[in-house]
Coordinates of C-alpha atoms and ligand atoms in Angstrom, one line a residue:
X789 CA -22.8 2.7 -50.8
X790 CA -25.6 1.7 -48.4
X791 CA -24.1 -1.8 -48.0
X792 CA -20.6 -0.4 -47.5
X793 CA -21.8 2.1 -44.9
X794 CA -23.8 -0.5 -42.9
X795 CA -20.9 -2.9 -42.9
X796 CA -18.6 -0.1 -41.6
X797 CA -21.1 0.7 -38.9
X798 CA -21.6 -3.0 -38.0
X799 CA -17.8 -3.6 -37.7
X800 CA -17.1 -0.3 -36.0
X801 CA -13.6 0.3 -35.1
X802 CA -11.8 -3.1 -35.8
X803 CA -8.7 -3.0 -33.7
X804 CA -5.8 -5.4 -34.3
X805 CA -3.1 -7.0 -32.2
X806 CA 0.3 -5.4 -32.7
X807 CA 3.0 -8.1 -32.9
X808 CA 6.5 -7.5 -34.2
X809 CA 5.5 -4.1 -35.4
X810 CA 2.7 -5.5 -37.6
X811 CA -1.1 -5.4 -37.2
X812 CA -2.3 -9.0 -36.8
X813 CA -5.7 -10.6 -36.5
X814 CA -6.0 -13.5 -34.0
X815 CA -5.1 -16.7 -35.9
X816 CA -8.5 -18.1 -35.1
X817 CA -10.1 -15.0 -36.6
X818 CA -12.3 -14.6 -33.5
X819 CA -13.2 -11.2 -32.2
X820 CA -14.7 -9.7 -29.1
X821 CA -17.3 -6.9 -29.3
X822 CA -16.5 -3.7 -27.5
X823 CA -19.4 -1.8 -25.9
X824 CA -19.4 1.6 -24.5
X825 CA -20.4 1.5 -20.8
X826 CA -22.4 4.8 -21.1
X827 CA -25.0 3.2 -23.4
X828 CA -24.2 -0.5 -23.7
X829 CA -23.8 -0.1 -27.5
X830 CA -21.1 -2.0 -29.4
X831 CA -18.8 0.4 -31.3
X832 CA -15.6 -1.6 -31.8
X833 CA -14.1 -5.0 -31.7
X834 CA -10.8 -6.6 -30.7
X835 CA -9.1 -9.9 -31.5
X836 CA -9.9 -12.8 -29.2
X837 CA -6.3 -14.0 -29.0
X838 CA -5.4 -17.4 -27.8
X839 CA -2.3 -19.5 -27.0
X840 CA -0.9 -19.4 -30.6
X841 CA -1.2 -15.6 -30.8
X842 CA 0.5 -15.2 -27.4
X843 CA 3.2 -17.5 -28.5
X844 CA 3.9 -15.4 -31.6
X845 CA 4.0 -12.2 -29.6
X846 CA 6.4 -13.7 -27.0
X847 CA 8.6 -15.1 -29.7
X848 CA 8.8 -11.6 -31.3
X849 CA 9.7 -10.0 -27.9
X850 CA 12.2 -12.8 -27.3
X851 CA 13.9 -12.2 -30.6
X852 CA 13.8 -8.4 -30.1
X853 CA 15.5 -8.9 -26.7
X854 CA 18.1 -11.5 -27.7
X855 CA 19.0 -10.2 -31.2
X856 CA 17.6 -6.7 -31.7
X857 CA 19.1 -3.3 -31.1
X858 CA 17.1 -2.4 -28.0
X859 CA 19.3 -4.0 -25.4
X860 CA 22.5 -2.6 -26.9
X861 CA 21.1 0.8 -27.5
X862 CA 22.7 3.4 -25.2
X863 CA 20.4 4.1 -22.3
X864 CA 20.1 7.8 -23.4
X865 CA 18.8 6.6 -26.8
X866 CA 16.2 4.3 -25.2
X867 CA 15.2 7.2 -23.0
X868 CA 14.8 9.5 -26.0
X869 CA 12.4 7.0 -27.6
X870 CA 10.3 7.2 -24.5
X871 CA 10.5 11.0 -24.3
X872 CA 9.3 11.1 -28.0
X873 CA 6.5 8.7 -27.1
X874 CA 5.4 11.1 -24.4
X875 CA 5.4 14.0 -26.9
X876 CA 3.3 12.0 -29.4
X877 CA 0.9 11.2 -26.6
X878 CA 0.6 14.9 -25.8
X879 CA 0.0 15.6 -29.6
X880 CA -2.7 12.9 -29.8
X881 CA -4.1 13.9 -26.4
X882 CA -7.7 14.7 -27.5
X883 CA -8.0 11.5 -29.5
X884 CA -6.6 9.3 -26.7
X885 CA -8.8 10.9 -24.0
X886 CA -11.9 10.5 -26.2
X887 CA -11.1 6.9 -26.9
X888 CA -10.3 6.0 -23.3
X889 CA -13.4 7.6 -21.9
X890 CA -15.6 5.9 -24.5
X891 CA -14.0 2.6 -23.9
X892 CA -14.3 2.8 -20.1
X893 CA -17.3 5.1 -19.5
X894 CA -15.1 7.5 -17.4
X895 CA -16.0 11.2 -17.6
X896 CA -14.0 13.0 -20.3
X897 CA -12.1 15.1 -17.8
X898 CA -10.8 11.9 -16.2
X899 CA -9.8 10.7 -19.7
X900 CA -7.8 13.9 -20.1
X901 CA -6.2 13.6 -16.7
X902 CA -5.2 10.1 -17.6
X903 CA -3.6 11.3 -20.8
X904 CA -1.6 13.9 -18.9
X905 CA -0.4 11.3 -16.3
X906 CA 0.5 8.9 -19.2
X907 CA 2.5 11.5 -20.9
X908 CA 4.3 12.2 -17.6
X909 CA 5.2 8.5 -17.2
X910 CA 7.0 8.3 -20.5
X911 CA 8.6 11.7 -19.8
X912 CA 9.8 10.6 -16.4
X913 CA 11.1 7.2 -17.5
X914 CA 12.6 8.7 -20.7
X915 CA 14.6 11.0 -18.4
X916 CA 15.5 8.2 -15.9
X917 CA 16.8 5.7 -18.4
X918 CA 20.4 6.9 -18.2
X919 CA 20.4 7.9 -14.6
X920 CA 20.2 4.5 -12.9
X921 CA 23.4 2.6 -12.3
X922 CA 25.1 0.0 -10.2
X923 CA 27.7 0.2 -7.4
X924 CA 31.3 -0.6 -6.8
X925 CA 31.7 -2.7 -3.6
X926 CA 34.8 -2.6 -1.3
X927 CA 36.0 -6.2 -1.4
X928 CA 39.1 -8.3 -0.8
X929 CA 42.6 -7.0 -1.6
X930 CA 43.3 -7.8 -5.3
X931 CA 39.7 -7.6 -6.4
X932 CA 37.4 -5.1 -7.8
X933 CA 33.7 -5.8 -7.4
X934 CA 30.9 -4.0 -9.1
X935 CA 27.2 -4.4 -9.9
X936 CA 25.4 -3.9 -13.2
X937 CA 21.6 -3.3 -13.5
X938 CA 20.4 -5.6 -16.2
X939 CA 16.9 -6.0 -17.8
X940 CA 15.0 -9.2 -17.0
X941 CA 14.4 -9.8 -20.7
X942 CA 10.8 -10.3 -21.9
X943 CA 8.3 -8.7 -19.5
X944 CA 4.7 -9.7 -19.6
X945 CA 2.3 -6.9 -18.6
X946 CA -1.3 -7.8 -17.7
X947 CA -3.3 -4.6 -17.4
X948 CA -6.7 -3.9 -15.9
X949 CA -9.5 -1.8 -17.3
X950 CA -9.8 1.0 -14.8
X951 CA -6.9 3.2 -15.8
X952 CA -5.7 1.4 -19.0
X953 CA -3.5 4.2 -20.3
X954 CA -1.9 5.1 -17.0
X955 CA -1.3 1.5 -15.8
X956 CA 0.2 0.5 -19.2
X957 CA 2.4 3.6 -19.0
X958 CA 3.8 2.9 -15.6
X959 CA 4.6 -0.7 -16.7
X960 CA 5.9 0.1 -20.2
X961 CA 7.8 3.2 -19.1
X962 CA 9.9 1.4 -16.4
X963 CA 10.3 -1.9 -18.4
X964 CA 11.4 -0.2 -21.6
X965 CA 13.7 2.3 -19.8
X966 CA 15.6 -0.6 -18.4
X967 CA 15.9 -2.3 -21.8
X968 CA 13.3 -5.1 -21.4
X969 CA 11.0 -6.0 -24.3
X970 CA 7.3 -6.2 -23.6
X971 CA 4.2 -8.3 -24.3
X972 CA 1.1 -6.5 -23.0
X973 CA -2.3 -8.1 -22.5
X974 CA -4.8 -5.2 -21.8
X975 CA -8.2 -6.0 -20.3
X976 CA -10.9 -7.3 -22.6
X977 CA -13.0 -4.4 -21.4
X978 CA -10.5 -1.7 -22.3
X979 CA -7.9 -2.6 -24.9
X980 CA -8.2 0.2 -27.5
X981 CA -5.8 2.7 -26.0
X982 CA -3.0 0.1 -25.5
X983 CA -2.9 -0.8 -29.2
X984 CA -2.8 2.9 -30.1
X985 CA 0.1 3.5 -27.7
X986 CA 2.1 0.6 -29.1
X987 CA 1.6 2.1 -32.6
X988 CA 2.8 5.5 -31.3
X989 CA 5.8 3.8 -29.7
X990 CA 6.8 2.5 -33.2
X991 CA 6.5 6.0 -34.5
X992 CA 8.6 7.3 -31.6
X993 CA 11.4 4.9 -32.7
X994 CA 10.9 1.9 -30.4
X995 CA 12.0 -1.0 -32.7
X996 CA 9.5 -3.5 -34.0
X997 CA 9.1 -6.5 -31.6
X998 CA 10.0 -4.4 -28.4
X999 CA 6.4 -3.4 -27.6
X1000 CA 3.8 -6.0 -28.5
X1001 CA 0.1 -5.9 -27.6
X1002 CA -2.3 -8.9 -27.8
X1003 CA -5.9 -8.5 -26.8
X1004 CA -8.3 -11.1 -25.5
X1005 CA -9.8 -12.7 -22.5
X1006 CA -7.8 -13.2 -19.3
X1007 CA -8.6 -17.0 -19.1
X1008 CA -7.2 -17.5 -22.7
X1009 CA -4.6 -14.8 -23.6
X1010 CA -3.8 -13.7 -20.1
X1011 CA -3.3 -17.2 -18.7
X1012 CA -1.2 -18.3 -21.7
X1013 CA 1.0 -15.2 -21.3
X1014 CA 1.6 -15.6 -17.6
X1015 CA 2.6 -19.2 -18.0
X1016 CA 4.8 -18.8 -21.2
X1017 CA 8.3 -20.3 -20.6
X1018 CA 10.0 -17.5 -22.7
X1019 CA 8.6 -14.8 -20.5
X1020 CA 11.2 -13.6 -17.9
X1021 CA 9.1 -11.4 -15.6
X1022 CA 5.4 -10.8 -15.1
X1023 CA 3.8 -7.7 -13.9
X1024 CA 0.1 -7.5 -13.0
X1025 CA -2.5 -5.0 -11.7
X1026 CA -5.9 -6.2 -10.9
X1027 CA -7.9 -8.4 -8.6
X1028 CA -6.3 -10.3 -5.8
X1029 CA -7.8 -13.6 -7.0
X1030 CA -6.5 -13.2 -10.5
X1031 CA -3.1 -12.1 -9.0
X1032 CA -2.9 -15.4 -7.2
X1033 CA -3.7 -17.3 -10.4
X1034 CA -1.0 -15.4 -12.3
X1035 CA 1.6 -15.9 -9.6
X1036 CA 0.9 -19.7 -9.7
X1037 CA 1.3 -19.6 -13.5
X1038 CA 4.5 -17.7 -13.2
X1039 CA 5.7 -20.1 -10.6
X1040 CA 5.7 -23.0 -13.1
X1041 CA 8.7 -21.2 -14.7
X1042 CA 9.9 -19.7 -11.4
X1043 CA 9.6 -16.2 -12.7
X1044 CA 9.6 -13.0 -10.8
X1045 CA 6.4 -11.0 -10.5
X1046 CA 5.2 -7.6 -9.5
X1047 CA 1.6 -7.7 -8.1
X1048 CA -0.4 -4.5 -7.6
X1049 CA -3.7 -5.8 -6.2
X1050 CA -6.7 -4.5 -4.4
X1051 CA -7.2 -2.1 -1.5
X1052 CA -9.5 -1.0 1.2
X1053 CA -7.7 2.2 1.9
X1054 CA -8.6 4.2 5.1
X1055 CA -8.6 7.9 5.6
X1056 CA -8.3 8.9 9.2
X1057 CA -9.8 12.2 10.2
X1058 CA -8.8 13.5 13.7
X1059 CA -10.8 16.1 15.5
X1060 CA -8.2 18.9 15.0
X1061 CA -8.1 18.4 11.2
X1062 CA -9.0 21.2 8.7
X1063 CA -12.3 19.6 8.0
X1064 CA -13.3 22.0 5.2
X1065 CA -10.1 21.3 3.3
X1066 CA -10.6 17.5 3.9
X1067 CA -14.2 17.2 2.7
X1068 CA -13.8 17.5 -1.1
X1069 CA -10.7 15.3 -1.0
X1070 CA -12.5 12.6 1.1
X1071 CA -15.3 12.5 -1.5
X1072 CA -13.1 12.6 -4.6
X1073 CA -10.8 9.9 -3.3
X1074 CA -13.7 7.4 -3.6
X1075 CA -15.7 8.9 -6.4
X1076 CA -12.9 9.4 -8.9
X1077 CA -13.3 6.9 -11.8
X1078 CA -16.6 5.7 -10.2
X1079 CA -14.6 4.2 -7.3
X1080 CA -13.0 1.8 -9.7
X1081 CA -9.5 2.7 -8.4
X1082 CA -7.2 0.3 -6.5
X1083 CA -6.1 3.2 -4.3
X1084 CA -9.7 4.5 -3.7
X1085 CA -10.1 5.9 -0.2
X1086 CA -13.1 3.7 0.5
X1087 CA -13.2 3.8 4.4
X1088 CA -13.3 7.0 6.4
X1089 CA -12.5 6.8 10.1
X1090 CA -13.6 9.8 12.1
X1091 CA -12.6 10.8 15.6
X1092 CA -15.7 10.8 17.8
X1093 CA -16.0 14.5 18.7
X1094 CA -16.3 15.5 15.0
X1095 CA -18.1 12.4 13.8
X1096 CA -21.6 13.8 13.4
X1097 CA -20.3 17.0 11.7
X1098 CA -18.1 15.1 9.2
X1099 CA -20.6 12.4 8.5
X1100 CA -23.5 14.8 7.8
X1101 CA -21.3 17.0 5.6
X1102 CA -20.3 13.9 3.6
X1103 CA -24.0 12.9 3.3
X1104 CA -24.8 16.3 2.0
X1105 CA -22.1 16.0 -0.7
X1106 CA -23.0 12.4 -1.6
X1107 CA -26.7 13.2 -2.1
X1108 CA -25.6 15.7 -4.7
X1109 CA -23.4 13.4 -6.8
X1110 CA -24.7 12.5 -10.2
X1111 CA -23.6 9.7 -12.5
X1112 CA -24.0 10.0 -16.3
X1113 CA -22.5 9.5 -19.7
X1114 CA -18.8 10.0 -20.2
X1115 CA -19.3 12.9 -22.6
X1116 CA -21.7 14.7 -20.1
X1117 CA -18.7 14.9 -17.8
X1118 CA -20.6 14.6 -14.5
X1119 CA -19.3 13.5 -11.1
X1120 CA -18.9 9.9 -12.3
X1121 CA -19.6 7.8 -15.3
X1122 CA -21.0 4.3 -15.7
X1123 CA -19.2 1.3 -14.2
X1124 CA -17.1 -0.8 -16.6
X1125 CA -19.6 -3.6 -17.4
X1126 CA -22.9 -5.2 -16.3
X1127 CA -21.1 -7.7 -14.0
X1128 CA -19.3 -5.0 -12.1
X1129 CA -22.5 -3.1 -11.7
X1130 CA -24.2 -6.2 -10.4
X1131 CA -21.3 -6.9 -8.1
X1132 CA -21.4 -3.4 -6.5
X1133 CA -25.2 -3.5 -6.3
X1134 CA -25.0 -6.9 -4.6
X1135 CA -22.5 -5.7 -2.0
X1136 CA -24.6 -2.6 -1.2
X1137 CA -27.8 -4.7 -0.9
X1138 CA -26.0 -7.1 1.4
X1139 CA -24.9 -4.3 3.6
X1140 CA -28.4 -2.9 3.8
X1141 CA -29.7 -6.4 4.7
X1142 CA -27.1 -6.7 7.4
X1143 CA -28.5 -3.5 8.9
X1144 CA -25.8 -1.1 8.0
X1145 CA -27.2 2.5 7.9
X1146 CA -27.4 4.0 4.5
X1147 CA -26.7 7.7 5.1
X1148 CA -27.0 9.0 1.6
X1149 CA -27.3 8.1 -2.1
X1150 CA -26.4 10.1 -5.2
X1151 CA -28.4 9.8 -8.4
X1152 CA -28.2 8.8 -12.0
X1153 CA -28.9 11.6 -14.5
X1154 CA -32.4 11.3 -15.7
X1155 CA -31.3 11.5 -19.4
X1156 CA -28.6 8.8 -19.0
X1157 CA -29.2 6.0 -21.5
X1158 CA -31.1 3.2 -19.8
X1159 CA -28.7 0.6 -21.2
X1160 CA -25.7 2.2 -19.5
X1161 CA -24.1 0.5 -16.5
X1162 CA -24.8 3.3 -14.0
X1163 CA -24.8 3.0 -10.2
X1164 CA -25.8 5.8 -7.9
X1165 CA -23.1 6.5 -5.2
X1166 CA -23.9 5.1 -1.7
X1167 CA -22.6 6.3 1.7
X1168 CA -22.9 4.1 4.8
X1169 CA -22.7 5.6 8.3
X1170 CA -21.7 4.3 11.8
X1171 CA -20.3 1.2 10.1
X1172 CA -18.9 -1.5 12.4
X1173 CA -15.3 -2.0 11.1
X1174 CA -16.0 -5.8 11.0
X1175 CA -18.8 -5.5 8.5
X1176 CA -18.2 -7.0 5.0
X1177 CA -18.8 -3.5 3.4
X1178 CA -15.9 -2.1 5.6
X1179 CA -13.6 -5.1 4.9
X1180 CA -14.0 -6.0 1.3
X1181 CA -13.0 -4.1 -1.8
X1182 CA -16.2 -2.8 -3.6
X1183 CA -14.5 -1.2 -6.6
X1184 CA -17.5 1.2 -7.0
X1185 CA -18.8 4.5 -5.6
X1186 CA -19.4 3.2 -2.1
X1187 CA -18.0 4.8 1.1
X1188 CA -18.2 3.7 4.7
X1189 CA -17.7 6.1 7.7
X1190 CA -16.8 4.7 11.1
X1191 CA -16.2 6.6 14.3
X1192 CA -13.1 6.0 16.5
X1193 CA -12.1 6.8 20.0
X1194 CA -8.4 7.6 20.2
X1195 CA -5.3 7.3 18.0
X1196 CA -4.6 3.7 19.0
X1197 CA -8.2 2.8 18.1
X1198 CA -7.8 4.5 14.7
X1199 CA -4.6 2.6 13.9
X1200 CA -6.2 -0.7 14.9
X1201 CA -9.2 -0.1 12.7
X1202 CA -7.1 1.2 9.8
X1203 CA -5.0 -2.0 9.9
X1204 CA -7.9 -4.4 10.4
X1205 CA -8.4 -5.4 6.7
X1206 CA -6.5 -7.8 4.6
X1207 CA -5.3 -5.0 2.4
X1208 CA -2.5 -2.4 2.8
X1209 CA -2.3 -0.1 -0.2
X1210 CA -2.8 3.6 0.7
X1211 CA -3.9 5.6 3.7
X1212 CA -4.8 9.2 4.4
X1213 CA -4.2 11.0 7.7
X1214 CA -5.9 14.3 8.5
X1215 CA -4.5 16.2 11.6
X1216 CA -2.6 19.4 12.4
X1217 CA -0.6 17.6 15.1
X1218 CA 2.9 17.1 13.7
X1219 CA 4.0 14.4 16.1
X1220 CA 0.8 12.5 15.4
X1221 CA 1.3 12.8 11.7
X1222 CA 4.6 11.0 12.0
X1223 CA 3.4 8.4 14.5
X1224 CA 0.3 7.4 12.4
X1225 CA 2.2 7.4 9.1
X1226 CA 4.7 4.9 10.6
X1227 CA 2.1 2.6 12.1
X1228 CA -0.4 2.4 9.3
X1229 CA 0.4 -0.6 7.1
X1230 CA 0.1 0.9 3.6
X1231 CA 2.5 1.4 0.7
X1232 CA 1.7 5.1 0.5
X1233 CA 0.5 7.4 3.3
X1234 CA -0.7 10.9 2.5
X1235 CA -0.9 13.5 5.3
X1236 CA -3.5 16.2 4.9
X1237 CA -4.1 15.1 1.3
X1238 CA -4.8 12.0 -0.8
X1239 CA -3.1 11.3 -4.0
X1240 CA -5.2 8.5 -5.4
X1241 CA -3.7 7.5 -8.7
X1242 CA -1.4 10.5 -9.2
X1243 CA 2.3 10.9 -8.4
X1244 CA 4.4 9.4 -11.2
X1245 CA 7.5 10.1 -9.1
X1246 CA 6.2 8.3 -5.9
X1247 CA 6.9 4.6 -5.3
X1248 CA 3.6 2.7 -5.1
X1249 CA 2.6 -0.8 -4.1
X1250 CA 1.0 -2.8 -1.4
X1251 CA 1.5 -4.6 1.9
X1252 CA -0.4 -7.7 2.8
X1253 CA -3.0 -8.8 0.1
X1254 CA -2.5 -5.5 -1.8
X1255 CA 0.5 -7.1 -3.4
X1256 CA 4.2 -6.8 -3.6
X1257 CA 6.9 -5.1 -5.6
X1258 CA 6.8 -1.4 -6.3
X1259 CA 5.8 0.6 -9.3
X1260 CA 6.2 4.3 -10.2
X1261 CA 9.2 6.5 -9.4
X1262 CA 12.8 5.1 -9.5
X1263 CA 11.7 2.1 -7.4
X1264 CA 10.0 0.6 -10.5
X1265 CA 13.3 0.6 -12.3
X1266 CA 14.7 -1.8 -9.7
X1267 CA 11.7 -4.1 -10.0
X1268 CA 12.1 -4.0 -13.8
X1269 CA 15.8 -5.1 -13.7
X1270 CA 18.1 -7.5 -11.9
X1271 CA 21.4 -6.9 -10.2
X1272 CA 24.4 -8.7 -11.8
X1273 CA 27.6 -8.8 -9.7
X1274 CA 30.9 -8.8 -11.5
X1275 CA 34.1 -9.6 -9.6
X1276 CA 37.6 -9.0 -11.1
X1277 CA 40.6 -10.8 -9.6
X1278 CA 43.5 -8.7 -10.6
X1279 CA 45.9 -9.9 -8.0
Ligands
NAI615 P1 -9.2 -9.2 -13.2 O1 -8.1 -9.0 -12.2 O2 -9.6 -10.6 -13.4 O3 -8.7 -8.6 -14.6 C1 -7.5 -7.8 -14.8 C2 -6.7 -8.3 -15.9 O4 -6.3 -9.7 -15.7 C3 -7.4 -8.3 -17.3 O5 -6.5 -8.0 -18.3 C4 -7.9 -9.8 -17.4 O6 -8.1 -10.1 -18.7 C5 -6.7 -10.5 -16.8 N1 -7.0 -11.9 -16.3 C6 -8.1 -12.3 -15.8 N2 -8.0 -13.6 -15.5 C7 -6.7 -14.0 -15.8 C8 -6.0 -15.2 -15.7 N3 -6.5 -16.3 -15.2 N4 -4.7 -15.2 -16.1 C9 -4.1 -14.0 -16.6 N5 -4.8 -12.9 -16.7 C10 -6.1 -12.9 -16.3 O7 -10.4 -8.2 -12.8 P2 -11.9 -8.2 -13.3 O8 -12.4 -9.6 -13.3 O9 -12.0 -7.4 -14.5 O10 -12.6 -7.3 -12.1 C11 -13.0 -8.0 -10.9 C12 -12.6 -7.2 -9.6 O11 -11.2 -7.1 -9.6 C13 -13.1 -5.8 -9.5 O12 -14.4 -5.8 -9.0 C14 -12.1 -5.2 -8.6 O13 -12.4 -5.5 -7.3 C15 -10.8 -5.9 -8.9 N6 -9.9 -5.0 -9.8 C16 -8.9 -4.4 -9.2 C17 -8.1 -3.5 -10.0 C18 -7.0 -2.8 -9.4 O14 -6.5 -1.8 -9.9 N7 -6.5 -3.2 -8.2 C19 -8.3 -3.3 -11.4 C20 -9.4 -4.1 -11.9 C21 -10.2 -5.0 -11.1
MG616 MG1 -14.6 -1.0 -23.0

């Protein structure tokens, strides 16, 4: 009894790959320990998959695409599978939220919000599956020309650790709705929910082999998947550097890619804005998920006349922010791993050394476990837009505020980074709202609000180094399919 118990505790939750509808250990038998960011303690393990496991999963997805029922299933039936998956996710909501927040360290309410969004993705794409169609094209006399929207085939999805459930859902929802089959490689730091979702997909009626999940390191499993010759399309969310590596790997087979990469998204606050309404949104847009959000609003540009007022109100709010364990449900949780904490701390230290003014710091809860990966939020003021801290993605709870002179100045600063993912504009002037929304280079612009992460219906993606291709909404269905033109010569 004692032995059995201690073995169970030592092994923790031993998650498996899901290939062709079956749970599989990595062929090497190797495993990766999974620690909870809140206390650094190992509570689970995942297979450390390598080339041979990836190959097995891709072969399964290939067979399911070429020979299985998925592609020939009426679109409405495919959609119903996704709708049922959404309902199962809702039923297992508490379990999934707890798992996600333990695996990533995010506060439990964020885990719950992620489950709600995840459910919505499958609901949205379940409903969309039979509502997307091609065109008929006026052509020469004696011809009828039309287009069909066809799946790419086997889609590889490489998923990051910040919003594992949500990002998997926006990939899988759109890919499966169009009739593709999938091989998913979740991040080594947050793989648990992906395996669970693939199990629920089987239960929802998605045939075996359609939705495969292999866990493991990016350099092993991820690299092998993105270069596999039987993969037809690769979709990736994560760092810009890894995105470049994945595009190079996909280029060896000349495959299409969707890249959702980093951001340094500005929020522009004009003097006429409703500042009281803006303040909580400005803070939340960078604090949500500990700032580990591609669309985090990490730079605030403030029109000179209200600069002091807005900056000091933000400092007041920042000094009250508290980081702590996921189950304590404070303003933010721990960062994902010790490397990420070191990276964020290093960028903050470098900014201080460069003479950037630290306006305020939040705190770490005094009873937070000392082995957790906590980082107290930091707010920098009067930041020169050329400073590294105002140019580079921190991916942590770090905000810079910068004053600007006029509208042209604001647009120039907003567009001065290498990124172009999201922007916020705060003003009551309707004409200015339209002008700025058009001139800011960002895939999404929010006026008098900021929708970091949300908005299942809203196309999302980057300009410049933030990537290319669009996810979410109907747009994702175009990315996840290809147009076939068919021409009938009937004389
Ligand atoms: P990453 O981009 O390296 O990891 C994301 C995914 O890519 C993981 O599943 C990983 O296993 C996989 N991967 C890594 N190397 C790969 C390769 N050579 N081939 C194929 N797949 C590979 O991100 P990482 O290292 O975890 O975080 C570093 C930084 O990346 C963060 O500080 C942040 O700035 C950025 N990041 C941005 C995200 C976003 O949503 N835009 C999400 C996660 C990280
Ligand atoms: Mg984890």
